[in-house]
PDB file of C-alpha atoms in Angstrom:
ATOM      1  CA  SER A   1     176.344  27.079  45.166  1.00 62.00           C
ATOM      2  CA  PRO A   2     174.817  25.087  48.005  1.00 83.00           C
ATOM      3  CA  ILE A   3     178.663  23.217  48.445  1.00 88.00           C
ATOM      4  CA  GLN A   4     180.155  26.613  49.168  1.00 88.00           C
ATOM      5  CA  SER A   5     177.463  27.916  51.018  1.00 91.00           C
ATOM      6  CA  VAL A   6     177.462  24.774  53.293  1.00 91.00           C
ATOM      7  CA  LEU A   7     181.115  24.387  53.841  1.00 92.00           C
ATOM      8  CA  PHE A   8     181.662  28.096  54.573  1.00 92.00           C
ATOM      9  CA  ASP A   9     178.992  27.981  57.311  1.00 91.00           C
ATOM     10  CA  LEU A  10     180.825  25.034  58.857  1.00 92.00           C
ATOM     11  CA  MET A  11     183.942  26.339  58.749  1.00 93.00           C
ATOM     12  CA  PHE A  12     183.626  30.034  59.578  1.00 93.00           C
ATOM     13  CA  LYS A  13     181.172  31.721  62.145  1.00 93.00           C
ATOM     14  CA  PRO A  14     181.572  35.700  63.082  1.00 94.00           C
ATOM     15  CA  ILE A  15     182.690  36.395  66.455  1.00 94.00           C
ATOM     16  CA  PRO A  16     179.868  37.765  68.963  1.00 95.00           C
ATOM     17  CA  ARG A  17     180.985  41.349  68.601  1.00 95.00           C
ATOM     18  CA  LEU A  18     180.595  41.139  64.628  1.00 95.00           C
ATOM     19  CA  GLU A  19     177.680  38.923  64.946  1.00 96.00           C
ATOM     20  CA  GLU A  20     175.822  41.341  66.622  1.00 97.00           C
ATOM     21  CA  LYS A  21     176.923  44.103  64.405  1.00 95.00           C
ATOM     22  CA  ILE A  22     175.305  42.145  61.251  1.00 97.00           C
ATOM     23  CA  ARG A  23     172.097  41.331  63.163  1.00 97.00           C
ATOM     24  CA  ASN A  24     171.557  45.150  64.294  1.00 97.00           C
ATOM     25  CA  THR A  25     172.527  46.258  60.828  1.00 97.00           C
ATOM     26  CA  MET A  26     170.215  44.117  59.013  1.00 97.00           C
ATOM     27  CA  SER A  27     167.292  45.193  61.510  1.00 97.00           C
ATOM     28  CA  SER A  28     167.993  48.890  61.094  1.00 97.00           C
ATOM     29  CA  LEU A  29     167.901  48.271  57.165  1.00 97.00           C
ATOM     30  CA  GLY A  30     164.685  46.667  57.630  1.00 96.00           C
ATOM     31  CA  ILE A  31     165.979  43.527  55.812  1.00 97.00           C
ATOM     32  CA  ALA A  32     165.514  39.845  56.444  1.00 95.00           C
ATOM     33  CA  ALA A  33     167.522  36.828  55.372  1.00 96.00           C
ATOM     34  CA  GLY A  34     166.156  36.071  51.820  1.00 94.00           C
ATOM     35  CA  HIS A  35     163.912  38.432  51.101  1.00 94.00           C
ATOM     36  CA  TYR A  36     166.008  41.084  49.674  1.00 96.00           C
ATOM     37  CA  GLY A  37     168.519  41.481  46.662  1.00 97.00           C
ATOM     38  CA  ALA A  38     172.345  42.322  46.642  1.00 98.00           C
ATOM     39  CA  ALA A  39     174.449  44.245  44.246  1.00 98.00           C
ATOM     40  CA  HIS A  40     178.158  44.698  44.737  1.00 98.00           C
ATOM     41  CA  VAL A  41     180.145  47.491  42.796  1.00 97.00           C
ATOM     42  CA  ARG A  42     183.980  47.095  42.657  1.00 93.00           C
ATOM     43  CA  ALA A  43     184.704  50.666  41.594  1.00 92.00           C
ATOM     44  CA  SER A  44     188.436  50.545  42.393  1.00 88.00           C
ATOM     45  CA  PHE A  45     189.366  47.361  40.359  1.00 89.00           C
ATOM     46  CA  PRO A  46     191.914  48.433  37.713  1.00 88.00           C
ATOM     47  CA  THR A  47     189.976  46.961  34.559  1.00 92.00           C
ATOM     48  CA  LYS A  48     191.028  47.246  31.000  1.00 93.00           C
ATOM     49  CA  PHE A  49     188.165  50.373  30.659  1.00 94.00           C
ATOM     50  CA  SER A  50     189.593  52.170  33.649  1.00 93.00           C
ATOM     51  CA  ARG A  51     193.387  52.062  32.520  1.00 89.00           C
ATOM     52  CA  LYS A  52     192.255  53.345  29.141  1.00 92.00           C
ATOM     53  CA  LYS A  53     190.088  56.164  30.591  1.00 91.00           C
ATOM     54  CA  GLY A  54     192.663  57.104  33.020  1.00 88.00           C
ATOM     55  CA  PHE A  55     190.858  56.587  35.973  1.00 90.00           C
ATOM     56  CA  ARG A  56     193.339  57.825  39.066  1.00 88.00           C
ATOM     57  CA  GLY A  57     193.018  57.509  43.043  1.00 86.00           C
ATOM     58  CA  LYS A  58     192.568  60.576  45.473  1.00 83.00           C
ATOM     59  CA  ASN A  59     196.435  60.507  46.224  1.00 80.00           C
ATOM     60  CA  GLY A  60     197.642  59.693  42.859  1.00 74.00           C
ATOM     61  CA  LEU A  61     198.533  56.198  44.170  1.00 64.00           C
ATOM     62  CA  ASP A  62     197.204  52.976  42.607  1.00 62.00           C
ATOM     63  CA  TYR A  63     193.532  53.414  43.314  1.00 68.00           C
ATOM     64  CA  ASP A  64     193.023  49.407  43.610  1.00 67.00           C
ATOM     65  CA  LYS A  65     194.366  48.744  47.303  1.00 64.00           C
ATOM     66  CA  GLU A  66     197.045  51.666  48.032  1.00 66.00           C
ATOM     67  CA  ASP A  67     194.450  54.298  47.059  1.00 72.00           C
ATOM     68  CA  SER A  68     190.499  55.321  46.873  1.00 80.00           C
ATOM     69  CA  LEU A  69     189.360  56.107  43.505  1.00 87.00           C
ATOM     70  CA  LEU A  70     188.864  59.771  42.832  1.00 89.00           C
ATOM     71  CA  LEU A  71     185.094  60.114  41.462  1.00 91.00           C
ATOM     72  CA  VAL A  72     184.973  63.432  39.621  1.00 92.00           C
ATOM     73  CA  GLY A  73     184.226  64.113  36.009  1.00 95.00           C
ATOM     74  CA  SER A  74     183.947  61.308  33.707  1.00 94.00           C
ATOM     75  CA  THR A  75     185.099  58.793  36.073  1.00 94.00           C
ATOM     76  CA  LYS A  76     182.064  59.760  38.199  1.00 96.00           C
ATOM     77  CA  HIS A  77     179.813  59.656  35.133  1.00 97.00           C
ATOM     78  CA  PHE A  78     180.861  56.067  34.014  1.00 97.00           C
ATOM     79  CA  VAL A  79     180.895  54.460  37.813  1.00 96.00           C
ATOM     80  CA  MET A  80     177.435  56.158  38.543  1.00 97.00           C
ATOM     81  CA  SER A  81     176.048  54.441  35.606  1.00 97.00           C
ATOM     82  CA  LEU A  82     177.709  51.348  36.742  1.00 98.00           C
ATOM     83  CA  THR A  83     176.216  51.298  39.746  1.00 97.00           C
ATOM     84  CA  ARG A  84     172.733  52.259  38.574  1.00 97.00           C
ATOM     85  CA  HIS A  85     173.029  49.305  35.997  1.00 97.00           C
ATOM     86  CA  ALA A  86     173.933  46.959  39.066  1.00 98.00           C
ATOM     87  CA  THR A  87     170.990  48.123  41.087  1.00 97.00           C
ATOM     88  CA  LYS A  88     168.552  47.393  38.276  1.00 96.00           C
ATOM     89  CA  CYS A  89     170.149  43.974  37.784  1.00 97.00           C
ATOM     90  CA  ALA A  90     169.739  43.021  41.153  1.00 97.00           C
ATOM     91  CA  LYS A  91     166.262  44.565  41.381  1.00 96.00           C
ATOM     92  CA  ASP A  92     165.039  42.722  38.307  1.00 95.00           C
ATOM     93  CA  LEU A  93     166.496  39.561  39.219  1.00 95.00           C
ATOM     94  CA  THR A  94     165.554  39.776  42.717  1.00 96.00           C
ATOM     95  CA  THR A  95     161.754  40.729  41.777  1.00 93.00           C
ATOM     96  CA  LYS A  96     161.530  37.922  39.129  1.00 92.00           C
ATOM     97  CA  TYR A  97     163.086  35.050  41.936  1.00 92.00           C
ATOM     98  CA  LEU A  98     160.857  36.520  44.882  1.00 90.00           C
ATOM     99  CA  LYS A  99     157.863  37.066  42.770  1.00 83.00           C
ATOM    100  CA  ASN A 100     155.452  34.082  44.740  1.00 67.00           C
ATOM    101  CA  VAL A 101     157.490  35.071  48.140  1.00 67.00           C
ATOM    102  CA  ASN A 102     157.071  38.655  48.441  1.00 61.00           C
ATOM    103  CA  LYS A 103     153.617  39.395  47.088  1.00 55.00           C
ATOM    104  CA  GLY A 104     152.992  41.410  50.446  1.00 56.00           C
ATOM    105  CA  MET A 105     155.813  43.756  50.153  1.00 64.00           C
ATOM    106  CA  ALA A 106     155.326  47.284  48.239  1.00 67.00           C
ATOM    107  CA  SER A 107     158.798  47.109  47.065  1.00 84.00           C
ATOM    108  CA  ILE A 108     161.895  44.413  47.557  1.00 92.00           C
ATOM    109  CA  PRO A 109     164.819  45.955  49.020  1.00 96.00           C
ATOM    110  CA  ILE A 110     168.241  46.066  47.300  1.00 97.00           C
ATOM    111  CA  PHE A 111     171.390  45.976  49.537  1.00 98.00           C
ATOM    112  CA  VAL A 112     174.322  47.903  47.810  1.00 98.00           C
ATOM    113  CA  ALA A 113     177.501  47.438  48.594  1.00 97.00           C
ATOM    114  CA  SER A 114     181.125  48.756  47.350  1.00 95.00           C
ATOM    115  CA  ASP A 115     184.727  49.193  47.773  1.00 91.00           C
ATOM    116  CA  SER A 116     184.289  52.947  46.903  1.00 91.00           C
ATOM    117  CA  VAL A 117     182.362  54.997  49.937  1.00 91.00           C
ATOM    118  CA  ASP A 118     181.914  57.773  47.812  1.00 93.00           C
ATOM    119  CA  THR A 119     179.907  55.772  45.254  1.00 95.00           C
ATOM    120  CA  ILE A 120     177.538  54.596  47.832  1.00 95.00           C
ATOM    121  CA  LYS A 121     177.197  58.265  49.242  1.00 94.00           C
ATOM    122  CA  HIS A 122     176.495  59.627  45.707  1.00 95.00           C
ATOM    123  CA  LEU A 123     173.806  56.654  45.036  1.00 96.00           C
ATOM    124  CA  MET A 124     172.113  56.988  47.892  1.00 95.00           C
ATOM    125  CA  LEU A 125     171.711  60.957  47.611  1.00 94.00           C
ATOM    126  CA  GLU A 126     170.272  60.265  43.978  1.00 93.00           C
ATOM    127  CA  ASN A 127     167.529  57.637  45.198  1.00 92.00           C
ATOM    128  CA  THR A 128     166.869  60.132  48.022  1.00 90.00           C
ATOM    129  CA  LEU A 129     166.397  62.930  45.472  1.00 85.00           C
ATOM    130  CA  ASN A 130     164.847  60.672  43.144  1.00 81.00           C
ATOM    131  CA  PRO A 131     163.329  57.408  44.466  1.00 83.00           C
ATOM    132  CA  GLY A 132     163.018  54.903  42.369  1.00 83.00           C
ATOM    133  CA  MET A 133     164.226  51.678  44.253  1.00 92.00           C
ATOM    134  CA  HIS A 134     164.040  50.600  47.605  1.00 95.00           C
ATOM    135  CA  LEU A 135     167.957  50.921  48.155  1.00 97.00           C
ATOM    136  CA  VAL A 136     170.051  50.227  51.514  1.00 97.00           C
ATOM    137  CA  SER A 137     173.453  50.131  52.204  1.00 97.00           C
ATOM    138  CA  LEU A 138     175.810  50.672  55.235  1.00 94.00           C
ATOM    139  CA  PRO A 139     175.904  53.921  56.779  1.00 86.00           C
ATOM    140  CA  PRO A 140     178.601  56.456  55.864  1.00 76.00           C
ATOM    141  CA  HIS A 141     182.052  55.387  57.676  1.00 75.00           C
ATOM    142  CA  GLY A 142     185.853  55.943  56.501  1.00 68.00           C
ATOM    143  CA  GLU A 143     187.272  54.190  53.470  1.00 69.00           C
ATOM    144  CA  ASN A 144     186.962  50.509  53.206  1.00 71.00           C
ATOM    145  CA  LEU A 145     190.517  48.890  53.925  1.00 66.00           C
ATOM    146  CA  HIS A 146     191.652  46.101  51.810  1.00 65.00           C
ATOM    147  CA  LEU A 147     193.307  43.013  54.206  1.00 64.00           C
ATOM    148  CA  ASP A 148     196.172  42.742  51.674  1.00 60.00           C
ATOM    149  CA  ALA A 149     197.238  46.434  51.281  1.00 60.00           C
ATOM    150  CA  GLN A 150     200.569  47.069  53.092  1.00 62.00           C
ATOM    151  CA  HIS A 151     199.551  50.401  54.226  1.00 62.00           C
ATOM    152  CA  ASN A 152     196.788  49.182  56.477  1.00 64.00           C
ATOM    153  CA  ILE A 153     199.191  46.812  58.460  1.00 68.00           C
ATOM    154  CA  GLY A 154     198.837  48.150  61.643  1.00 67.00           C
ATOM    155  CA  SER A 155     194.997  48.363  61.572  1.00 72.00           C
ATOM    156  CA  SER A 156     192.926  47.201  64.326  1.00 77.00           C
ATOM    157  CA  ALA A 157     190.418  43.943  63.593  1.00 76.00           C
ATOM    158  CA  LYS A 158     187.536  46.758  64.084  1.00 84.00           C
ATOM    159  CA  ASP A 159     188.542  48.520  61.550  1.00 80.00           C
ATOM    160  CA  TYR A 160     187.952  46.112  58.918  1.00 83.00           C
ATOM    161  CA  ASP A 161     184.496  45.098  60.161  1.00 89.00           C
ATOM    162  CA  SER A 162     182.654  46.850  57.295  1.00 91.00           C
ATOM    163  CA  ILE A 163     184.202  44.344  54.899  1.00 91.00           C
ATOM    164  CA  PHE A 164     182.775  41.571  56.806  1.00 93.00           C
ATOM    165  CA  VAL A 165     179.347  42.856  57.392  1.00 95.00           C
ATOM    166  CA  ASP A 166     178.863  43.737  53.697  1.00 96.00           C
ATOM    167  CA  LEU A 167     180.013  40.095  52.985  1.00 96.00           C
ATOM    168  CA  TRP A 168     177.478  38.493  55.429  1.00 97.00           C
ATOM    169  CA  ILE A 169     174.584  40.650  54.103  1.00 98.00           C
ATOM    170  CA  ILE A 170     175.387  39.792  50.599  1.00 98.00           C
ATOM    171  CA  LYS A 171     175.608  36.225  51.448  1.00 97.00           C
ATOM    172  CA  ASN A 172     172.015  36.312  53.061  1.00 97.00           C
ATOM    173  CA  ALA A 173     170.279  37.818  49.870  1.00 97.00           C
ATOM    174  CA  ALA A 174     167.866  35.927  47.852  1.00 96.00           C
ATOM    175  CA  CYS A 175     170.013  37.095  44.569  1.00 97.00           C
ATOM    176  CA  VAL A 176     173.237  38.958  43.841  1.00 98.00           C
ATOM    177  CA  ALA A 177     174.469  41.327  41.027  1.00 98.00           C
ATOM    178  CA  TYR A 178     178.240  41.417  40.730  1.00 98.00           C
ATOM    179  CA  GLY A 179     180.830  42.798  38.756  1.00 97.00           C
ATOM    180  CA  VAL A 180     184.408  42.503  38.482  1.00 96.00           C
ATOM    181  CA  GLY A 181     186.708  41.216  41.089  1.00 91.00           C
ATOM    182  CA  TRP A 182     186.138  38.062  43.334  1.00 91.00           C
ATOM    183  CA  TYR A 183     184.404  39.562  46.287  1.00 94.00           C
ATOM    184  CA  GLY A 184     180.807  40.294  45.097  1.00 96.00           C
ATOM    185  CA  PHE A 185     180.878  36.505  43.323  1.00 96.00           C
ATOM    186  CA  PHE A 186     182.101  35.235  46.527  1.00 95.00           C
ATOM    187  CA  GLY A 187     179.316  36.593  48.369  1.00 96.00           C
ATOM    188  CA  ALA A 188     177.016  35.375  45.397  1.00 97.00           C
ATOM    189  CA  LEU A 189     178.457  31.823  45.543  1.00 95.00           C
ATOM    190  CA  LEU A 190     177.671  32.124  49.479  1.00 96.00           C
ATOM    191  CA  THR A 191     173.768  32.625  48.992  1.00 96.00           C
ATOM    192  CA  GLY A 192     173.674  28.728  48.257  1.00 93.00           C
ATOM    193  CA  ASN A 193     171.556  29.238  45.125  1.00 90.00           C
ATOM    194  CA  SER A 194     172.046  30.015  41.664  1.00 91.00           C
ATOM    195  CA  CYS A 195     169.940  33.516  41.577  1.00 95.00           C
ATOM    196  CA  MET A 196     173.326  35.635  40.260  1.00 97.00           C
ATOM    197  CA  VAL A 197     174.254  38.034  37.400  1.00 97.00           C
ATOM    198  CA  ARG A 198     177.011  39.654  36.372  1.00 97.00           C
ATOM    199  CA  HIS A 199     176.511  43.154  35.970  1.00 98.00           C
ATOM    200  CA  GLN A 200     179.900  44.025  34.584  1.00 98.00           C
ATOM    201  CA  ASN A 201     182.188  42.488  31.993  1.00 96.00           C
ATOM    202  CA  VAL A 202     186.042  41.404  32.830  1.00 95.00           C
ATOM    203  CA  GLN A 203     186.971  44.221  30.756  1.00 96.00           C
ATOM    204  CA  GLY A 204     185.189  46.809  32.870  1.00 96.00           C
ATOM    205  CA  THR A 205     182.349  48.007  30.778  1.00 96.00           C
ATOM    206  CA  LEU A 206     178.511  47.257  31.595  1.00 97.00           C
ATOM    207  CA  SER A 207     177.216  43.810  30.919  1.00 96.00           C
ATOM    208  CA  ARG A 208     174.503  42.820  28.605  1.00 91.00           C
ATOM    209  CA  LYS A 209     173.388  39.779  30.904  1.00 90.00           C
ATOM    210  CA  CYS A 210     171.066  42.213  32.412  1.00 92.00           C
TER     211      CYS A 210
END
């Protein structure tokens, strides 16, 4: 909403190094504030559905904070279906919202972010092989770190850059499709408008809202 967006901008500002990284990333992706959509997928969030289906982490640990989701078999099938659904929700919502603004654009970019780097890699590969949307994301990097995970204690500030770059790019989107957890929803609130939709139910299944 406008209130959250205004208050956030008054209280927080990226340090010069991070601000430059955000600006350079958006430039390299070919996106401009207010002229693209965003989709966030919290793939590693332990929902009722994922617990029931036996999703697990790469190292056999709690895949929410202490381990990354192991993307294989039925887990991969569901997560990728969820991610495709999220991007479609973002595209449909943003296209409708910007119909009178982006008339000259061949396609509206959709920025995709996730706590699962593997999910983004698979999605971008799929989209390269079978182009269907104008999808962009952060370039490949190591696993996204959680600020409150004990095993990340001692990590440098730069190790968390992707968290803030993703958030600021979501914040600058015209519309946002978000799932479970609070990160994507928080980014949607920071856009300052009501162009947002929930693509995943709290139980973890695909939402019928889009």
